[in-house]
PDB file of C-alpha atoms and ligand atoms in Angstrom:
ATOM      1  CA  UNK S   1      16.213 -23.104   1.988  1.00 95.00           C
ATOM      2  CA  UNK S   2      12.648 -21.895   1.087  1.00 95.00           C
ATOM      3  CA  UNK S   3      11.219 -24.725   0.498  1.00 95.00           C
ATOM      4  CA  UNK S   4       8.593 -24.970   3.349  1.00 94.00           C
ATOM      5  CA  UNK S   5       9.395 -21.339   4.878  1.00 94.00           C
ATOM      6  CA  UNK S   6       6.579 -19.718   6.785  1.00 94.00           C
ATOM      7  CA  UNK S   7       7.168 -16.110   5.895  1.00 92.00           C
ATOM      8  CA  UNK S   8       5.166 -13.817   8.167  1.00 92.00           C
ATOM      9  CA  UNK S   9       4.533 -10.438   6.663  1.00 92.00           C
ATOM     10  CA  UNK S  10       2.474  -6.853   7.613  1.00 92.00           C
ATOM     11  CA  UNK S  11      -0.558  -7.653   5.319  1.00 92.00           C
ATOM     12  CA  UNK S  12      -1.211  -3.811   5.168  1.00 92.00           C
ATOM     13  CA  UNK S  13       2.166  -3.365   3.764  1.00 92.00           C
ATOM     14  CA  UNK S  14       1.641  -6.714   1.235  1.00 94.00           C
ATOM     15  CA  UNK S  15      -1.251  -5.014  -0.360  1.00 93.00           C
ATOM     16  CA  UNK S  16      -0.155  -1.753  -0.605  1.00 93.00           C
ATOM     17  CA  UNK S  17       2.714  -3.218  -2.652  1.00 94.00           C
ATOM     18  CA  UNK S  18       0.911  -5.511  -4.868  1.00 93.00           C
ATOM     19  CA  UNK S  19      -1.872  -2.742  -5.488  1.00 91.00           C
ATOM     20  CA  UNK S  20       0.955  -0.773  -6.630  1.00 92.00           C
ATOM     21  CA  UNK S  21       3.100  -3.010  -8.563  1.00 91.00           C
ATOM     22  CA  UNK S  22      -0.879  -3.448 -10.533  1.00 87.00           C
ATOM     23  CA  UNK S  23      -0.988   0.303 -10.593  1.00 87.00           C
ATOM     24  CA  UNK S  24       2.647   0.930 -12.298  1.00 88.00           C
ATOM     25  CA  UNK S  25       2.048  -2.359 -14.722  1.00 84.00           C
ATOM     26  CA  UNK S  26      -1.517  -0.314 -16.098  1.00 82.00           C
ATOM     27  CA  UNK S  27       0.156   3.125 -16.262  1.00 82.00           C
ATOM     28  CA  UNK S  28       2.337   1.391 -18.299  1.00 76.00           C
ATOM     29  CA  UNK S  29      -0.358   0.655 -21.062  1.00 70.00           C
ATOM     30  CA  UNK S  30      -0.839  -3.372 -19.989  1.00 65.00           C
ATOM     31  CA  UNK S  31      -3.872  -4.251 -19.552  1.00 66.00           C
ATOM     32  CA  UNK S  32      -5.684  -3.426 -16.132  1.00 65.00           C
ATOM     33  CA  UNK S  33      -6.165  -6.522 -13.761  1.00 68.00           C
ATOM     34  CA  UNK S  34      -9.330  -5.218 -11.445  1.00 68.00           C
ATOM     35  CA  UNK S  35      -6.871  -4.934  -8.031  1.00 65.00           C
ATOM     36  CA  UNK S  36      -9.936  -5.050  -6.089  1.00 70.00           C
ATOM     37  CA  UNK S  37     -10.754  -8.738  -6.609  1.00 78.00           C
ATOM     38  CA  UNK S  38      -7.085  -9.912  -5.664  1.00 83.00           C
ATOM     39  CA  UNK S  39      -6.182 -11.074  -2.604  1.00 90.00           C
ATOM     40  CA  UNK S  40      -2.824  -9.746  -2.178  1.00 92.00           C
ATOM     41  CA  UNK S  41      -1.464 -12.360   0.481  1.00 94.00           C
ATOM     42  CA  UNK S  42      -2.823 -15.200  -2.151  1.00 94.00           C
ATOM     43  CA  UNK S  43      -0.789 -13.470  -4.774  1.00 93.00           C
ATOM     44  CA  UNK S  44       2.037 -12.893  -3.044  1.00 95.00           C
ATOM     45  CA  UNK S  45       2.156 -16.527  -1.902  1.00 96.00           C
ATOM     46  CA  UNK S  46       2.394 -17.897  -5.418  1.00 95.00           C
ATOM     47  CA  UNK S  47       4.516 -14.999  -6.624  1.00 95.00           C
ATOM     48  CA  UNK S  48       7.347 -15.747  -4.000  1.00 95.00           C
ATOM     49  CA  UNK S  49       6.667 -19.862  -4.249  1.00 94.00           C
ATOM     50  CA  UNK S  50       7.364 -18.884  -8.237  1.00 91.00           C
ATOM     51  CA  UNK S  51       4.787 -21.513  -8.962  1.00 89.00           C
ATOM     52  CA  UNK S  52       3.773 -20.285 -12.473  1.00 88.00           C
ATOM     53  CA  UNK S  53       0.943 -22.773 -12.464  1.00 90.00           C
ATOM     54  CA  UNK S  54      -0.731 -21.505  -9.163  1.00 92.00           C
ATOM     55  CA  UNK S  55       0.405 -17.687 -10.682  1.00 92.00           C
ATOM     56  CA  UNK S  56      -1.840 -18.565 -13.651  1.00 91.00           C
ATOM     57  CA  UNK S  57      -5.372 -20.179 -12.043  1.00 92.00           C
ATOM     58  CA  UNK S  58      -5.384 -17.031 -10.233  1.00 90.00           C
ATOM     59  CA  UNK S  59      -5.219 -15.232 -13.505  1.00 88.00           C
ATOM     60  CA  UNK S  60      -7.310 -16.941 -14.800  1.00 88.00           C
ATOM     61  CA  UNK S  61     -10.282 -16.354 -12.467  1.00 86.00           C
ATOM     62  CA  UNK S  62      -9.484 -12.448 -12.323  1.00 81.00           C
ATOM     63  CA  UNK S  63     -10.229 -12.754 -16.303  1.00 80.00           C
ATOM     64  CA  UNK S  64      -6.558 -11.597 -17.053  1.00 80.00           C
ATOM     65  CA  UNK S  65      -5.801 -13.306 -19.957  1.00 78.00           C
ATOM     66  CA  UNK S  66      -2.847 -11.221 -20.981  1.00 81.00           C
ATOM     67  CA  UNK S  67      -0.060 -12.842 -19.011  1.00 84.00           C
ATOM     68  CA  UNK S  68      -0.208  -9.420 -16.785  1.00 86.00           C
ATOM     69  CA  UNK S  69      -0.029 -11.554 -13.576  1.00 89.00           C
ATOM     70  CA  UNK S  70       2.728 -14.005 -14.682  1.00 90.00           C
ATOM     71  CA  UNK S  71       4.662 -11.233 -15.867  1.00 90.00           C
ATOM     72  CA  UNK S  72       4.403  -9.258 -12.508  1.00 92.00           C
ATOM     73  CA  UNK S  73       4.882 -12.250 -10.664  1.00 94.00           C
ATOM     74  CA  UNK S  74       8.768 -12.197 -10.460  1.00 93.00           C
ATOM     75  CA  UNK S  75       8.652  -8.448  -9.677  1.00 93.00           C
ATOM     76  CA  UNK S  76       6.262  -9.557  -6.275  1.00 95.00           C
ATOM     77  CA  UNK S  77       8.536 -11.656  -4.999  1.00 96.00           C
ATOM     78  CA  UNK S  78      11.625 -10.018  -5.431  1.00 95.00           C
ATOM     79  CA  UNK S  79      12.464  -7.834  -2.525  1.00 95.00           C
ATOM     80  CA  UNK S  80      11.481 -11.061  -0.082  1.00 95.00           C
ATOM     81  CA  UNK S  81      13.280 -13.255  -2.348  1.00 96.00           C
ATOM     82  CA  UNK S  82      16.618 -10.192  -1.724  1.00 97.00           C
ATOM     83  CA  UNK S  83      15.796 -10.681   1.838  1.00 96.00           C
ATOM     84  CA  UNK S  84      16.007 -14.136   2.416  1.00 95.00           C
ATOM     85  CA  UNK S  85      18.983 -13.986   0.858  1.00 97.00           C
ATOM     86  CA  UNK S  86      20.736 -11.380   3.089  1.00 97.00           C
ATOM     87  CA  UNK S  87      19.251 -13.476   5.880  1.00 96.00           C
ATOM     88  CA  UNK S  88      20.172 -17.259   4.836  1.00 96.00           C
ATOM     89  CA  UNK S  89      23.437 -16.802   2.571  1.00 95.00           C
ATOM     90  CA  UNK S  90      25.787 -17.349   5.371  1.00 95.00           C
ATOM     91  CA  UNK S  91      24.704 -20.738   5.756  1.00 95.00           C
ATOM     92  CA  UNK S  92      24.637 -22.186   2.224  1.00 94.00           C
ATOM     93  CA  UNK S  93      27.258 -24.976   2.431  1.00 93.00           C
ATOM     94  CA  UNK S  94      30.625 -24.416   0.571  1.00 89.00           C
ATOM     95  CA  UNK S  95      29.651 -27.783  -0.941  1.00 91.00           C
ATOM     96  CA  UNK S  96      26.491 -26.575  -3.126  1.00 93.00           C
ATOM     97  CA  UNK S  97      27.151 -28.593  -6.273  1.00 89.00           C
ATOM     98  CA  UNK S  98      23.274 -28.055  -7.731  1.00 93.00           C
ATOM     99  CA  UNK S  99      22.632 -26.105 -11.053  1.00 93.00           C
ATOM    100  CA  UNK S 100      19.564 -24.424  -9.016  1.00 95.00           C
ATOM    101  CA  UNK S 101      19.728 -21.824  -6.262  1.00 96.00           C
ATOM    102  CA  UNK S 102      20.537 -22.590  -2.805  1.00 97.00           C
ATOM    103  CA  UNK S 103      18.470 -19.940  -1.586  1.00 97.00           C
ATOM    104  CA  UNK S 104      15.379 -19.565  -3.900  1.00 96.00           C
ATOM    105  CA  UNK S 105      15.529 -22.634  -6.476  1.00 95.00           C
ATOM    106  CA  UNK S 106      15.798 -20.619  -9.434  1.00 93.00           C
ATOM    107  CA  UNK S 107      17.838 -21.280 -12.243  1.00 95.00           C
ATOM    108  CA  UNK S 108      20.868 -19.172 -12.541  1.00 96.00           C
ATOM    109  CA  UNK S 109      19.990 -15.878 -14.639  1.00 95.00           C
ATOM    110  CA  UNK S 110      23.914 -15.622 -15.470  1.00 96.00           C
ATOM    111  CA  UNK S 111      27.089 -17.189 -14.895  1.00 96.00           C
ATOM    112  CA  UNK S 112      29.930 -15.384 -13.738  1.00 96.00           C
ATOM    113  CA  UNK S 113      33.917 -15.519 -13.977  1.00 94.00           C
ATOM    114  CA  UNK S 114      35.097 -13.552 -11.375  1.00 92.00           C
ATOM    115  CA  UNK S 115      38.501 -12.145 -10.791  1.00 85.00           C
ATOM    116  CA  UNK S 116      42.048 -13.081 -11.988  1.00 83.00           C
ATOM    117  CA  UNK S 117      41.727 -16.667 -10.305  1.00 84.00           C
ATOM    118  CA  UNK S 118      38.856 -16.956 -13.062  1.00 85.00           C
ATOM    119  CA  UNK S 119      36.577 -18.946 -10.440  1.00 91.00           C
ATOM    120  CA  UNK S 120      33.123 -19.629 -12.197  1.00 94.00           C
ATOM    121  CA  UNK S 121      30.056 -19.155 -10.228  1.00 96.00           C
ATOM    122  CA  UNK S 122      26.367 -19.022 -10.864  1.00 97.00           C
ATOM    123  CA  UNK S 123      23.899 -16.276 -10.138  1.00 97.00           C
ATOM    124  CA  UNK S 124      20.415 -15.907  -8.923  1.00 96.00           C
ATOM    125  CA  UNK S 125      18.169 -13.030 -10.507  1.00 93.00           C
ATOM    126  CA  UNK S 126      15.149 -13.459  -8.446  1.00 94.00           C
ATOM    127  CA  UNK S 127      17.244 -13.346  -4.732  1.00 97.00           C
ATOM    128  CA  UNK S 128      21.169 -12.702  -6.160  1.00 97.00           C
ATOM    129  CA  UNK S 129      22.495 -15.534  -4.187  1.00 97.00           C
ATOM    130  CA  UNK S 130      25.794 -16.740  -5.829  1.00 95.00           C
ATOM    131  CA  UNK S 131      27.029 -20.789  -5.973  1.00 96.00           C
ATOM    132  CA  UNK S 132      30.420 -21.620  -6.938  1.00 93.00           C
ATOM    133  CA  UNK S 133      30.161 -24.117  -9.759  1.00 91.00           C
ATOM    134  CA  UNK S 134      32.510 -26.130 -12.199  1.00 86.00           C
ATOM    135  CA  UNK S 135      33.690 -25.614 -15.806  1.00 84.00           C
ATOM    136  CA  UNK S 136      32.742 -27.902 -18.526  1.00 87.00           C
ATOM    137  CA  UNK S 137      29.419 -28.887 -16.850  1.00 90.00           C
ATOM    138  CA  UNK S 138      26.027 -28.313 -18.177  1.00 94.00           C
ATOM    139  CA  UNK S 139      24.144 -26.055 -14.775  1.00 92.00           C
ATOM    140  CA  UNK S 140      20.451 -28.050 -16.030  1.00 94.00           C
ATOM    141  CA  UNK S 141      21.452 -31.569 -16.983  1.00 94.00           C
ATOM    142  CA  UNK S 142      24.971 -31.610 -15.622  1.00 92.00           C
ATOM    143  CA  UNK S 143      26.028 -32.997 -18.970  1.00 93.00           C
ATOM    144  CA  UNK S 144      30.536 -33.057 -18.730  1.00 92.00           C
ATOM    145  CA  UNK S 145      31.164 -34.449 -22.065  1.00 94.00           C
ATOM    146  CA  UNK S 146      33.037 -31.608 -23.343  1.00 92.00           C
ATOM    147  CA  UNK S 147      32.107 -32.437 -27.028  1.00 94.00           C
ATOM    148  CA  UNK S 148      28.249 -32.000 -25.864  1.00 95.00           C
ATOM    149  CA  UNK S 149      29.569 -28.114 -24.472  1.00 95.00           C
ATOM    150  CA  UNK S 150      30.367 -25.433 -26.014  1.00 93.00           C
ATOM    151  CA  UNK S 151      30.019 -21.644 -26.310  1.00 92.00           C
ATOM    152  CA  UNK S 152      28.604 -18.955 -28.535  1.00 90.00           C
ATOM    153  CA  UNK S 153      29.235 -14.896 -28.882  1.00 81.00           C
ATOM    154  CA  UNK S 154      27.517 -12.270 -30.755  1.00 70.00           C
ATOM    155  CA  UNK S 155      29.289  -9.934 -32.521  1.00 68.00           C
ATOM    156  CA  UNK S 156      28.012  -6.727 -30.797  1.00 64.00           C
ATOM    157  CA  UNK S 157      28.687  -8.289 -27.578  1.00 62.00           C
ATOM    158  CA  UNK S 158      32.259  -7.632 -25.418  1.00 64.00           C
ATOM    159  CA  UNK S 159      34.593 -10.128 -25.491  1.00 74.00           C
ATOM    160  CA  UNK S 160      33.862 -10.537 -21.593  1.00 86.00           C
ATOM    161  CA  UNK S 161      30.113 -11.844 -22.427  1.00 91.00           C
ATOM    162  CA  UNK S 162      29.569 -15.283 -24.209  1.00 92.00           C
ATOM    163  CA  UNK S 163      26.968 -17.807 -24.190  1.00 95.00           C
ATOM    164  CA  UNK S 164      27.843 -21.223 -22.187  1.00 95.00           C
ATOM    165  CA  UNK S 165      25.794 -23.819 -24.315  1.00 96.00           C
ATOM    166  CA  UNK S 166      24.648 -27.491 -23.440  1.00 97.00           C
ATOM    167  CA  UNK S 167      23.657 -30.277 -26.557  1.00 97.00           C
ATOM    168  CA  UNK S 168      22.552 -31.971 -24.070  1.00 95.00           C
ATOM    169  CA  UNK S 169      19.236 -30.198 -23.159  1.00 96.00           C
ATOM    170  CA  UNK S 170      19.974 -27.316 -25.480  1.00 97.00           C
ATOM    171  CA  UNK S 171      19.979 -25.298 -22.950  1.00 97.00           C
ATOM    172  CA  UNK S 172      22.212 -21.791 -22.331  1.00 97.00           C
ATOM    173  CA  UNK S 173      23.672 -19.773 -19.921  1.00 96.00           C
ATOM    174  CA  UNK S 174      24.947 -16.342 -20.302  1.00 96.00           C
ATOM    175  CA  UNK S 175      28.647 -15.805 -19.339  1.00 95.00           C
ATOM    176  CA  UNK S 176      29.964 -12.551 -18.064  1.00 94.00           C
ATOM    177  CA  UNK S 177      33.580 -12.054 -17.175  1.00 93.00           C
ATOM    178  CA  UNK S 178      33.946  -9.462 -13.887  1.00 93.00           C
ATOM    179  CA  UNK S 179      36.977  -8.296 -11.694  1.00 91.00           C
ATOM    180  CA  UNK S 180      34.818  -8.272  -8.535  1.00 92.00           C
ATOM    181  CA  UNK S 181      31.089 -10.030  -7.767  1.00 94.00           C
ATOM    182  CA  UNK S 182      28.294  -8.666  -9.402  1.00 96.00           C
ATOM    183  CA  UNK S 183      26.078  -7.138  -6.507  1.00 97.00           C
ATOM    184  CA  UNK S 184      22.939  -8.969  -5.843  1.00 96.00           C
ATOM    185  CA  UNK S 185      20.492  -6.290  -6.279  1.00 94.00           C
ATOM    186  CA  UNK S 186      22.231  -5.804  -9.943  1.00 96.00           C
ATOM    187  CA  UNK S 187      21.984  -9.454 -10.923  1.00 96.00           C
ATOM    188  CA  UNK S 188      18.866  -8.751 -12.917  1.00 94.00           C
ATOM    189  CA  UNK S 189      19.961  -5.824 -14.027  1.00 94.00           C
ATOM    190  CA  UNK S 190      22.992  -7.406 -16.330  1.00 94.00           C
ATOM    191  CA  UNK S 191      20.455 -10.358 -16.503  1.00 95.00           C
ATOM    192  CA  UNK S 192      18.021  -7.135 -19.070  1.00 94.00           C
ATOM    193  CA  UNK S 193      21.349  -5.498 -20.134  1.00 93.00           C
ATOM    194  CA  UNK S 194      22.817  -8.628 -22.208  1.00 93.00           C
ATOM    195  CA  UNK S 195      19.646  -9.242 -23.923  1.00 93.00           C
ATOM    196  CA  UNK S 196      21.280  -9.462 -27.296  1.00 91.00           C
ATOM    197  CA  UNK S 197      23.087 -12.888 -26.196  1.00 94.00           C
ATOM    198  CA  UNK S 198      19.493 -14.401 -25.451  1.00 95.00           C
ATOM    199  CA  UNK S 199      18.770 -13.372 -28.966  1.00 94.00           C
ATOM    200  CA  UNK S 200      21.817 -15.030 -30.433  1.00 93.00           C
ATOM    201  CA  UNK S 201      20.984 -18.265 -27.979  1.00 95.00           C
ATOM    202  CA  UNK S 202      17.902 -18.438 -29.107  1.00 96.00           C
ATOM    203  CA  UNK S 203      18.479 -17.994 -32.961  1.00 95.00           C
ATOM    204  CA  UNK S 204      20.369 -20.829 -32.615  1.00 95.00           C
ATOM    205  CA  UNK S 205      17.891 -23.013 -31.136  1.00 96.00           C
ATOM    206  CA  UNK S 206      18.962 -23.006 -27.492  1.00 97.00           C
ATOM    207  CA  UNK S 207      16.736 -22.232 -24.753  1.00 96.00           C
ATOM    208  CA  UNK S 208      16.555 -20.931 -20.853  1.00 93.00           C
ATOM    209  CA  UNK S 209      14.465 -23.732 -18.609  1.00 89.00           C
ATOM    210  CA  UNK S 210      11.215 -22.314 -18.718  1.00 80.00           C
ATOM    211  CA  UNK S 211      10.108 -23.447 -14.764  1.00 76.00           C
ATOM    212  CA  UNK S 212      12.495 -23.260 -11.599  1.00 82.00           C
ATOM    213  CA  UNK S 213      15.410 -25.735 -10.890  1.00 82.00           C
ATOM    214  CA  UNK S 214      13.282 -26.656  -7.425  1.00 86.00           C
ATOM    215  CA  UNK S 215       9.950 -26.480  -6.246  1.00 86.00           C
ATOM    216  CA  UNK S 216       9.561 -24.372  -2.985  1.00 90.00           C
ATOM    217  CA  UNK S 217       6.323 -24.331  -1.226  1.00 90.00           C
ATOM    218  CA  UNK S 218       5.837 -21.420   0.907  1.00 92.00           C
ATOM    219  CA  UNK S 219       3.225 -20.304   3.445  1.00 93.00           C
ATOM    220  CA  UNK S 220       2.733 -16.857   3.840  1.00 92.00           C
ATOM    221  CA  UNK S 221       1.406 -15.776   7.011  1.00 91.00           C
ATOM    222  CA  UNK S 222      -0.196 -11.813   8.551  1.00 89.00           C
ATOM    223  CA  UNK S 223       1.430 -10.631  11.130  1.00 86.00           C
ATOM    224  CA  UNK S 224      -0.880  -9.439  13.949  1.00 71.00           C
ATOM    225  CA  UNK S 225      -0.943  -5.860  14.212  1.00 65.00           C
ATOM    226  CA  UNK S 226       1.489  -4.337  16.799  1.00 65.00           C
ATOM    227  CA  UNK S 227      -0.826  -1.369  17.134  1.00 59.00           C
ATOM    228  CA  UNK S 228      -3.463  -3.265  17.132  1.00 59.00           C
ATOM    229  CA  UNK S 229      -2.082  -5.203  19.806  1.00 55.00           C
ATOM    230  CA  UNK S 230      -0.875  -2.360  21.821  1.00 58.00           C
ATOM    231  CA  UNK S 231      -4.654  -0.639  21.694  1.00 58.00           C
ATOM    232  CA  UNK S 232      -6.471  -4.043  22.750  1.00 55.00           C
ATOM    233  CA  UNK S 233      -8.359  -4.030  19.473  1.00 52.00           C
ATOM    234  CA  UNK S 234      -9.474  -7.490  18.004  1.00 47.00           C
ATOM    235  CA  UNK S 235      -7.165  -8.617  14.564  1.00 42.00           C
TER     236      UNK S 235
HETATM  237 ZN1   ZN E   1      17.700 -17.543  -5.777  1.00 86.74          ZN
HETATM  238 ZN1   ZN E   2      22.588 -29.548 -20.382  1.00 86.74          ZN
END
């Protein structure tokens, strides 16, 4: 649903939040990317399109050769990502059979088994959208076989979190078992809290896809100045 979106935003506000997302990332002892020679609707645009690739040739020519821009990236986009959720999740068909996000085309950060019906769905980090999926199917390849699935646990994990695993791609997906839907905002937030399951995926030799499950080009667009408008004074 994002692909090709023209999102118009307050520029003013844009900047203010990228400047301080850059602030907050050098308090915290990364190193400084000079905020001055950004162009925070250029950013933004690649941060919400999650195009890593565009993310990193504009790293590149601010000299930030830390990953500080590709790290932030995700954090950019977020609240529009959480918006165009609220605004668009009503009209994702019932029929979504993809591994990727309706909303966003991310992969799924986690899968989730909700309730006593024990319905699996798949869920979005970057917007929190949620897609009801099948068992026994790989979310990246859509492997089936059952002897090419399987899953994993750790043993400081609950018995409510495993690891759904693919031989197909050798890919993973974290499993968490939940009475009621996790809420969207908190989808990254179990995403960071069952970090030891990556850990155990990934001693293993299985792997999260690195890029998104779709492509989405978006334009991002300034909204003229209402003030501006309302005093007669040129954009
Ligand atoms: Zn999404
Ligand atoms: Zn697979």
């Amino acid at each position: 649903m994002l692909d090709g979106a023209v999102l118009s935003v307050a520029p003013r506000l844009v900047a203010r939040w990228v400047r301080r997302m850059l602030r907050i990332a050098a308090s915290a002892g990364t190193t400084a990317v000079a905020a001055r020679r950004i162009d925070p609707l250029v950013v933004f645009e690649a941060a919400v399109s999650q195009d890593a690739h565009r993310v990193d040739d504009l790293a590149r020519a601010l000299g930030d050769d830390h990953g500080v821009l590709r790290g932030l990236a995700p954090l950019l986009a977020r609240p529009m990502l959480q918006a165009c959720r609220r605004a668009w999740a009503p009209q994702v068909p019932e029929t979504w059979a993809h591994g990727h996000c309706p909303i966003c085309g991310g992969w799924p950060a986690i899968a989730e088994i909700r309730g006593l019906g024990g319905s699996r769905y798949l869920r979005c980090g970057a917007c929190g959208s949620d897609w009801r999926t099948q068992w026994l199917r790989c979310s990246f390849c859509g492997e089936d076989d059952h002897e090419q699935l399987g899953s994993l646990a750790s043993a400081e994990s609950l018995d409510r979190e495993t690891i759904a695993i693919c031989d197909g791609c050798n890919r993973y997906v974290k499993t968490i078992t939940t009475l009621a839907p996790i809420r969207p905002e908190h989808v990254m937030l179990q995403d960071l809290g069952t970090l030891v399951l990556d850990v155990v995926a990934l001693e293993r030799g299985y792997r999260r896809p690195a890029a998104t499950g779709h492509g989405v080009a978006v334009s991002v667009v300034a909204t003229p100045s209402r003030l501006r408008d309302l005093l007669g004074l040129c954009p």
